[in-house]
């Protein structure tokens, strides 16, 4: 999986440097502390840990169909000091295409690898005769979401507010490790949003 990460980053750099008209790159490094990353209850032995977060983002712009298209590639990695199972990475890709007249079509893909929850006692394994002391099975899952969004302004005759309408198609998955596949999810849906803003206020309905 690590090799796939480097391949993804390499392809992003090649794509942006080869075709992009403009390019911006940002990095961020932070150190944080979580007093209960596994969300244990009060009657359990609560574990705490420091964690290091590194994130980078690459944005480029080019003209497709004679209009500007903005591409964003993002990568984030978390390293936990005391609970290594919580360490993971995420990838994000976003393409926003201008359609003219303040209309936009946006595609985004977000993937988070190995989201660790905690160790649970799996009833299926408890019934087996094991040659070791069974204390639980680690539970984790991979998360992904794909969104296709269309945005259009709404004509406001009074011109006091900026009003726009969004409609999106969303495909979302959560795939667990082999001992917890009964919790796997695949969701499809449509979302919409009406938003209005001016110099002082901003509100929306979705």
C-alpha atoms as a PDB file:
ATOM      1  CA  UNK A   1       0.000   0.000   0.000  1.00  0.00           C
ATOM      2  CA  UNK A   2       2.862   2.390   0.729  1.00  0.00           C
ATOM      3  CA  UNK A   3       4.147   1.940  -2.820  1.00  0.00           C
ATOM      4  CA  UNK A   4       0.706   2.931  -4.099  1.00  0.00           C
ATOM      5  CA  UNK A   5       0.910   6.176  -2.112  1.00  0.00           C
ATOM      6  CA  UNK A   6       4.221   7.156  -3.681  1.00  0.00           C
ATOM      7  CA  UNK A   7       2.890   6.232  -7.129  1.00  0.00           C
ATOM      8  CA  UNK A   8      -0.141   8.470  -6.560  1.00  0.00           C
ATOM      9  CA  UNK A   9       2.021  11.418  -5.476  1.00  0.00           C
ATOM     10  CA  UNK A  10       4.423  10.899  -8.388  1.00  0.00           C
ATOM     11  CA  UNK A  11       1.586  10.888 -10.937  1.00  0.00           C
ATOM     12  CA  UNK A  12       0.134  14.075  -9.421  1.00  0.00           C
ATOM     13  CA  UNK A  13       3.448  15.905  -9.690  1.00  0.00           C
ATOM     14  CA  UNK A  14       4.034  14.777 -13.274  1.00  0.00           C
ATOM     15  CA  UNK A  15       0.513  15.784 -14.278  1.00  0.00           C
ATOM     16  CA  UNK A  16       0.704  19.226 -12.669  1.00  0.00           C
ATOM     17  CA  UNK A  17       4.196  20.162 -13.873  1.00  0.00           C
ATOM     18  CA  UNK A  18       3.512  18.911 -17.403  1.00  0.00           C
ATOM     19  CA  UNK A  19       0.151  20.518 -18.084  1.00  0.00           C
ATOM     20  CA  UNK A  20      -0.647  23.104 -15.423  1.00  0.00           C
ATOM     21  CA  UNK A  21      -0.702  26.818 -16.245  1.00  0.00           C
ATOM     22  CA  UNK A  22      -0.286  27.752 -12.584  1.00  0.00           C
ATOM     23  CA  UNK A  23       0.863  25.775  -9.584  1.00  0.00           C
ATOM     24  CA  UNK A  24       0.746  26.167  -5.809  1.00  0.00           C
ATOM     25  CA  UNK A  25       2.067  23.794  -3.183  1.00  0.00           C
ATOM     26  CA  UNK A  26       1.590  23.841   0.593  1.00  0.00           C
ATOM     27  CA  UNK A  27       2.832  21.742   3.531  1.00  0.00           C
ATOM     28  CA  UNK A  28       1.791  21.567   7.133  1.00  0.00           C
ATOM     29  CA  UNK A  29       3.309  19.736  10.105  1.00  0.00           C
ATOM     30  CA  UNK A  30       1.745  19.652  13.559  1.00  0.00           C
ATOM     31  CA  UNK A  31       2.082  17.804  16.868  1.00  0.00           C
ATOM     32  CA  UNK A  32      -1.040  17.128  18.921  1.00  0.00           C
ATOM     33  CA  UNK A  33      -2.202  15.186  21.948  1.00  0.00           C
ATOM     34  CA  UNK A  34      -5.309  13.019  22.356  1.00  0.00           C
ATOM     35  CA  UNK A  35      -6.272  11.995  25.874  1.00  0.00           C
ATOM     36  CA  UNK A  36      -8.555   9.174  24.704  1.00  0.00           C
ATOM     37  CA  UNK A  37      -8.075   8.320  21.008  1.00  0.00           C
ATOM     38  CA  UNK A  38      -9.835   4.942  21.322  1.00  0.00           C
ATOM     39  CA  UNK A  39     -12.892   6.498  23.000  1.00  0.00           C
ATOM     40  CA  UNK A  40     -12.777   4.154  25.965  1.00  0.00           C
ATOM     41  CA  UNK A  41     -15.422   4.430  28.687  1.00  0.00           C
ATOM     42  CA  UNK A  42     -14.626   5.474  32.244  1.00  0.00           C
ATOM     43  CA  UNK A  43     -14.498   1.890  33.549  1.00  0.00           C
ATOM     44  CA  UNK A  44     -11.782   0.904  31.048  1.00  0.00           C
ATOM     45  CA  UNK A  45      -8.081   1.602  31.087  1.00  0.00           C
ATOM     46  CA  UNK A  46      -7.928   4.806  29.055  1.00  0.00           C
ATOM     47  CA  UNK A  47      -4.939   5.223  26.736  1.00  0.00           C
ATOM     48  CA  UNK A  48      -3.530   8.551  25.615  1.00  0.00           C
ATOM     49  CA  UNK A  49      -1.062   9.397  22.880  1.00  0.00           C
ATOM     50  CA  UNK A  50       0.716  12.173  21.076  1.00  0.00           C
ATOM     51  CA  UNK A  51       0.452  12.172  17.291  1.00  0.00           C
ATOM     52  CA  UNK A  52       2.203  13.852  14.413  1.00  0.00           C
ATOM     53  CA  UNK A  53       0.222  15.072  11.403  1.00  0.00           C
ATOM     54  CA  UNK A  54       1.815  15.874   8.064  1.00  0.00           C
ATOM     55  CA  UNK A  55      -0.304  17.177   5.207  1.00  0.00           C
ATOM     56  CA  UNK A  56       0.483  18.514   1.757  1.00  0.00           C
ATOM     57  CA  UNK A  57      -1.670  19.991  -0.978  1.00  0.00           C
ATOM     58  CA  UNK A  58      -0.953  20.628  -4.637  1.00  0.00           C
ATOM     59  CA  UNK A  59      -3.215  22.878  -6.719  1.00  0.00           C
ATOM     60  CA  UNK A  60      -2.962  23.546 -10.419  1.00  0.00           C
ATOM     61  CA  UNK A  61      -5.104  25.301 -13.002  1.00  0.00           C
ATOM     62  CA  UNK A  62      -5.409  24.749 -16.718  1.00  0.00           C
ATOM     63  CA  UNK A  63      -7.881  25.380 -19.511  1.00  0.00           C
ATOM     64  CA  UNK A  64     -10.091  22.524 -20.668  1.00  0.00           C
ATOM     65  CA  UNK A  65     -12.853  23.215 -23.211  1.00  0.00           C
ATOM     66  CA  UNK A  66     -11.585  26.832 -23.271  1.00  0.00           C
ATOM     67  CA  UNK A  67     -12.486  27.337 -19.584  1.00  0.00           C
ATOM     68  CA  UNK A  68     -10.457  27.145 -16.404  1.00  0.00           C
ATOM     69  CA  UNK A  69     -10.273  23.839 -14.558  1.00  0.00           C
ATOM     70  CA  UNK A  70      -8.811  23.686 -11.059  1.00  0.00           C
ATOM     71  CA  UNK A  71      -7.221  20.443  -9.824  1.00  0.00           C
ATOM     72  CA  UNK A  72      -6.352  19.831  -6.180  1.00  0.00           C
ATOM     73  CA  UNK A  73      -4.372  16.841  -4.865  1.00  0.00           C
ATOM     74  CA  UNK A  74      -4.076  16.397  -1.104  1.00  0.00           C
ATOM     75  CA  UNK A  75      -2.277  13.931   1.130  1.00  0.00           C
ATOM     76  CA  UNK A  76      -2.360  13.568   4.924  1.00  0.00           C
ATOM     77  CA  UNK A  77      -0.495  11.196   7.207  1.00  0.00           C
ATOM     78  CA  UNK A  78      -0.955  10.673  10.955  1.00  0.00           C
ATOM     79  CA  UNK A  79       1.615   8.972  13.194  1.00  0.00           C
ATOM     80  CA  UNK A  80       0.565   8.006  16.732  1.00  0.00           C
ATOM     81  CA  UNK A  81       3.243   7.676  19.367  1.00  0.00           C
ATOM     82  CA  UNK A  82       1.683   5.171  21.799  1.00  0.00           C
ATOM     83  CA  UNK A  83      -1.043   3.556  19.652  1.00  0.00           C
ATOM     84  CA  UNK A  84       0.499   2.639  16.316  1.00  0.00           C
ATOM     85  CA  UNK A  85      -2.749   1.072  15.055  1.00  0.00           C
ATOM     86  CA  UNK A  86      -4.272   4.570  14.857  1.00  0.00           C
ATOM     87  CA  UNK A  87      -1.622   5.731  12.373  1.00  0.00           C
ATOM     88  CA  UNK A  88      -3.046   6.066   8.875  1.00  0.00           C
ATOM     89  CA  UNK A  89      -3.135   8.212   5.749  1.00  0.00           C
ATOM     90  CA  UNK A  90      -5.722   9.856   3.513  1.00  0.00           C
ATOM     91  CA  UNK A  91      -5.795  10.961  -0.123  1.00  0.00           C
ATOM     92  CA  UNK A  92      -8.024  13.491  -1.825  1.00  0.00           C
ATOM     93  CA  UNK A  93      -8.509  14.549  -5.433  1.00  0.00           C
ATOM     94  CA  UNK A  94     -10.780  17.366  -6.604  1.00  0.00           C
ATOM     95  CA  UNK A  95     -11.468  18.779 -10.074  1.00  0.00           C
ATOM     96  CA  UNK A  96     -13.622  21.881 -10.509  1.00  0.00           C
ATOM     97  CA  UNK A  97     -14.650  22.743 -14.064  1.00  0.00           C
ATOM     98  CA  UNK A  98     -16.101  26.123 -15.002  1.00  0.00           C
ATOM     99  CA  UNK A  99     -19.117  25.869 -17.321  1.00  0.00           C
ATOM    100  CA  UNK A 100     -19.570  29.605 -17.830  1.00  0.00           C
ATOM    101  CA  UNK A 101     -22.128  32.027 -16.355  1.00  0.00           C
ATOM    102  CA  UNK A 102     -20.880  31.195 -12.828  1.00  0.00           C
ATOM    103  CA  UNK A 103     -21.821  27.524 -13.198  1.00  0.00           C
ATOM    104  CA  UNK A 104     -19.440  24.781 -12.039  1.00  0.00           C
ATOM    105  CA  UNK A 105     -19.171  21.022 -12.192  1.00  0.00           C
ATOM    106  CA  UNK A 106     -17.040  19.462  -9.433  1.00  0.00           C
ATOM    107  CA  UNK A 107     -15.760  15.923  -9.006  1.00  0.00           C
ATOM    108  CA  UNK A 108     -14.101  14.878  -5.759  1.00  0.00           C
ATOM    109  CA  UNK A 109     -12.711  11.635  -4.378  1.00  0.00           C
ATOM    110  CA  UNK A 110     -11.592  11.130  -0.795  1.00  0.00           C
ATOM    111  CA  UNK A 111     -10.018   7.964   0.629  1.00  0.00           C
ATOM    112  CA  UNK A 112      -8.960   7.252   4.226  1.00  0.00           C
ATOM    113  CA  UNK A 113      -6.996   4.073   4.845  1.00  0.00           C
ATOM    114  CA  UNK A 114      -7.231   1.837   7.897  1.00  0.00           C
ATOM    115  CA  UNK A 115      -9.400   3.822  10.330  1.00  0.00           C
ATOM    116  CA  UNK A 116      -8.744   1.973  13.576  1.00  0.00           C
ATOM    117  CA  UNK A 117     -11.573   1.895  16.106  1.00  0.00           C
ATOM    118  CA  UNK A 118     -10.448  -0.419  18.910  1.00  0.00           C
ATOM    119  CA  UNK A 119     -10.270  -4.093  19.892  1.00  0.00           C
ATOM    120  CA  UNK A 120     -13.586  -5.928  20.274  1.00  0.00           C
ATOM    121  CA  UNK A 121     -14.370  -9.428  21.448  1.00  0.00           C
ATOM    122  CA  UNK A 122     -15.682 -11.172  18.348  1.00  0.00           C
ATOM    123  CA  UNK A 123     -18.243 -13.870  19.241  1.00  0.00           C
ATOM    124  CA  UNK A 124     -17.311 -15.935  16.181  1.00  0.00           C
ATOM    125  CA  UNK A 125     -13.716 -16.235  17.380  1.00  0.00           C
ATOM    126  CA  UNK A 126     -14.560 -16.818  21.035  1.00  0.00           C
ATOM    127  CA  UNK A 127     -16.229 -20.103  20.045  1.00  0.00           C
ATOM    128  CA  UNK A 128     -13.018 -21.395  18.465  1.00  0.00           C
ATOM    129  CA  UNK A 129     -10.496 -23.374  20.541  1.00  0.00           C
ATOM    130  CA  UNK A 130      -7.489 -21.049  20.585  1.00  0.00           C
ATOM    131  CA  UNK A 131      -3.961 -21.838  21.722  1.00  0.00           C
ATOM    132  CA  UNK A 132      -3.524 -18.366  23.234  1.00  0.00           C
ATOM    133  CA  UNK A 133      -5.390 -16.059  25.613  1.00  0.00           C
ATOM    134  CA  UNK A 134      -7.983 -14.245  23.517  1.00  0.00           C
ATOM    135  CA  UNK A 135      -8.223 -10.569  24.470  1.00  0.00           C
ATOM    136  CA  UNK A 136     -10.060  -9.248  21.424  1.00  0.00           C
ATOM    137  CA  UNK A 137      -9.824  -8.565  17.701  1.00  0.00           C
ATOM    138  CA  UNK A 138      -8.723  -5.272  16.184  1.00  0.00           C
ATOM    139  CA  UNK A 139     -11.488  -3.524  14.237  1.00  0.00           C
ATOM    140  CA  UNK A 140     -10.688  -1.106  11.427  1.00  0.00           C
ATOM    141  CA  UNK A 141     -12.129  -0.039   8.094  1.00  0.00           C
ATOM    142  CA  UNK A 142     -11.294   1.847   4.889  1.00  0.00           C
ATOM    143  CA  UNK A 143     -13.458   4.830   3.982  1.00  0.00           C
ATOM    144  CA  UNK A 144     -14.090   6.409   0.598  1.00  0.00           C
ATOM    145  CA  UNK A 145     -16.504   8.968  -0.820  1.00  0.00           C
ATOM    146  CA  UNK A 146     -17.083  10.122  -4.401  1.00  0.00           C
ATOM    147  CA  UNK A 147     -19.071  13.298  -5.057  1.00  0.00           C
ATOM    148  CA  UNK A 148     -20.224  14.875  -8.317  1.00  0.00           C
ATOM    149  CA  UNK A 149     -21.648  18.355  -7.749  1.00  0.00           C
ATOM    150  CA  UNK A 150     -23.349  20.872 -10.047  1.00  0.00           C
ATOM    151  CA  UNK A 151     -23.512  24.491  -8.908  1.00  0.00           C
ATOM    152  CA  UNK A 152     -25.552  27.280 -10.482  1.00  0.00           C
ATOM    153  CA  UNK A 153     -26.477  30.822  -9.438  1.00  0.00           C
ATOM    154  CA  UNK A 154     -30.121  31.806  -9.049  1.00  0.00           C
ATOM    155  CA  UNK A 155     -31.193  35.079 -10.603  1.00  0.00           C
ATOM    156  CA  UNK A 156     -31.989  37.576  -7.865  1.00  0.00           C
ATOM    157  CA  UNK A 157     -33.856  40.592  -9.213  1.00  0.00           C
ATOM    158  CA  UNK A 158     -33.180  42.647  -6.089  1.00  0.00           C
ATOM    159  CA  UNK A 159     -29.424  41.833  -6.354  1.00  0.00           C
ATOM    160  CA  UNK A 160     -29.015  42.217  -2.603  1.00  0.00           C
ATOM    161  CA  UNK A 161     -27.884  38.660  -1.995  1.00  0.00           C
ATOM    162  CA  UNK A 162     -25.768  36.135  -3.823  1.00  0.00           C
ATOM    163  CA  UNK A 163     -27.952  33.079  -4.249  1.00  0.00           C
ATOM    164  CA  UNK A 164     -26.880  29.707  -5.613  1.00  0.00           C
ATOM    165  CA  UNK A 165     -28.147  26.143  -5.865  1.00  0.00           C
ATOM    166  CA  UNK A 166     -26.151  22.903  -5.649  1.00  0.00           C
ATOM    167  CA  UNK A 167     -27.194  19.374  -6.470  1.00  0.00           C
ATOM    168  CA  UNK A 168     -24.838  16.446  -5.828  1.00  0.00           C
ATOM    169  CA  UNK A 169     -24.587  12.714  -6.364  1.00  0.00           C
ATOM    170  CA  UNK A 170     -22.743  10.909  -3.527  1.00  0.00           C
ATOM    171  CA  UNK A 171     -21.319   7.378  -3.368  1.00  0.00           C
ATOM    172  CA  UNK A 172     -19.862   6.421   0.022  1.00  0.00           C
ATOM    173  CA  UNK A 173     -18.289   3.181   1.290  1.00  0.00           C
ATOM    174  CA  UNK A 174     -16.963   1.731   4.538  1.00  0.00           C
ATOM    175  CA  UNK A 175     -15.262  -1.658   4.180  1.00  0.00           C
ATOM    176  CA  UNK A 176     -14.156  -3.397   7.394  1.00  0.00           C
ATOM    177  CA  UNK A 177     -11.441  -5.964   7.990  1.00  0.00           C
ATOM    178  CA  UNK A 178     -12.405  -9.614   7.480  1.00  0.00           C
ATOM    179  CA  UNK A 179     -13.711 -10.224  11.009  1.00  0.00           C
ATOM    180  CA  UNK A 180     -16.270  -7.393  10.874  1.00  0.00           C
ATOM    181  CA  UNK A 181     -17.554  -7.455   7.290  1.00  0.00           C
ATOM    182  CA  UNK A 182     -21.164  -7.523   8.546  1.00  0.00           C
ATOM    183  CA  UNK A 183     -20.766  -3.776   9.159  1.00  0.00           C
ATOM    184  CA  UNK A 184     -19.712  -2.966   5.568  1.00  0.00           C
ATOM    185  CA  UNK A 185     -21.611  -0.056   4.005  1.00  0.00           C
ATOM    186  CA  UNK A 186     -22.271   1.103   0.456  1.00  0.00           C
ATOM    187  CA  UNK A 187     -24.424   4.223   0.207  1.00  0.00           C
ATOM    188  CA  UNK A 188     -25.787   6.106  -2.798  1.00  0.00           C
ATOM    189  CA  UNK A 189     -27.636   9.377  -2.520  1.00  0.00           C
ATOM    190  CA  UNK A 190     -28.618  12.756  -3.890  1.00  0.00           C
ATOM    191  CA  UNK A 191     -28.038  15.963  -1.930  1.00  0.00           C
ATOM    192  CA  UNK A 192     -29.062  19.532  -2.624  1.00  0.00           C
ATOM    193  CA  UNK A 193     -28.282  22.900  -1.078  1.00  0.00           C
ATOM    194  CA  UNK A 194     -29.750  26.380  -1.403  1.00  0.00           C
ATOM    195  CA  UNK A 195     -27.490  29.140  -0.121  1.00  0.00           C
ATOM    196  CA  UNK A 196     -27.713  32.898   0.134  1.00  0.00           C
ATOM    197  CA  UNK A 197     -25.120  35.398   1.297  1.00  0.00           C
ATOM    198  CA  UNK A 198     -24.409  39.107   1.535  1.00  0.00           C
ATOM    199  CA  UNK A 199     -21.764  41.241   3.193  1.00  0.00           C
ATOM    200  CA  UNK A 200     -23.125  40.585   6.689  1.00  0.00           C
ATOM    201  CA  UNK A 201     -24.830  37.208   6.670  1.00  0.00           C
ATOM    202  CA  UNK A 202     -24.710  33.793   5.079  1.00  0.00           C
ATOM    203  CA  UNK A 203     -27.247  31.011   5.394  1.00  0.00           C
ATOM    204  CA  UNK A 204     -28.193  27.823   3.601  1.00  0.00           C
ATOM    205  CA  UNK A 205     -30.794  25.069   3.473  1.00  0.00           C
ATOM    206  CA  UNK A 206     -29.873  21.482   2.538  1.00  0.00           C
END
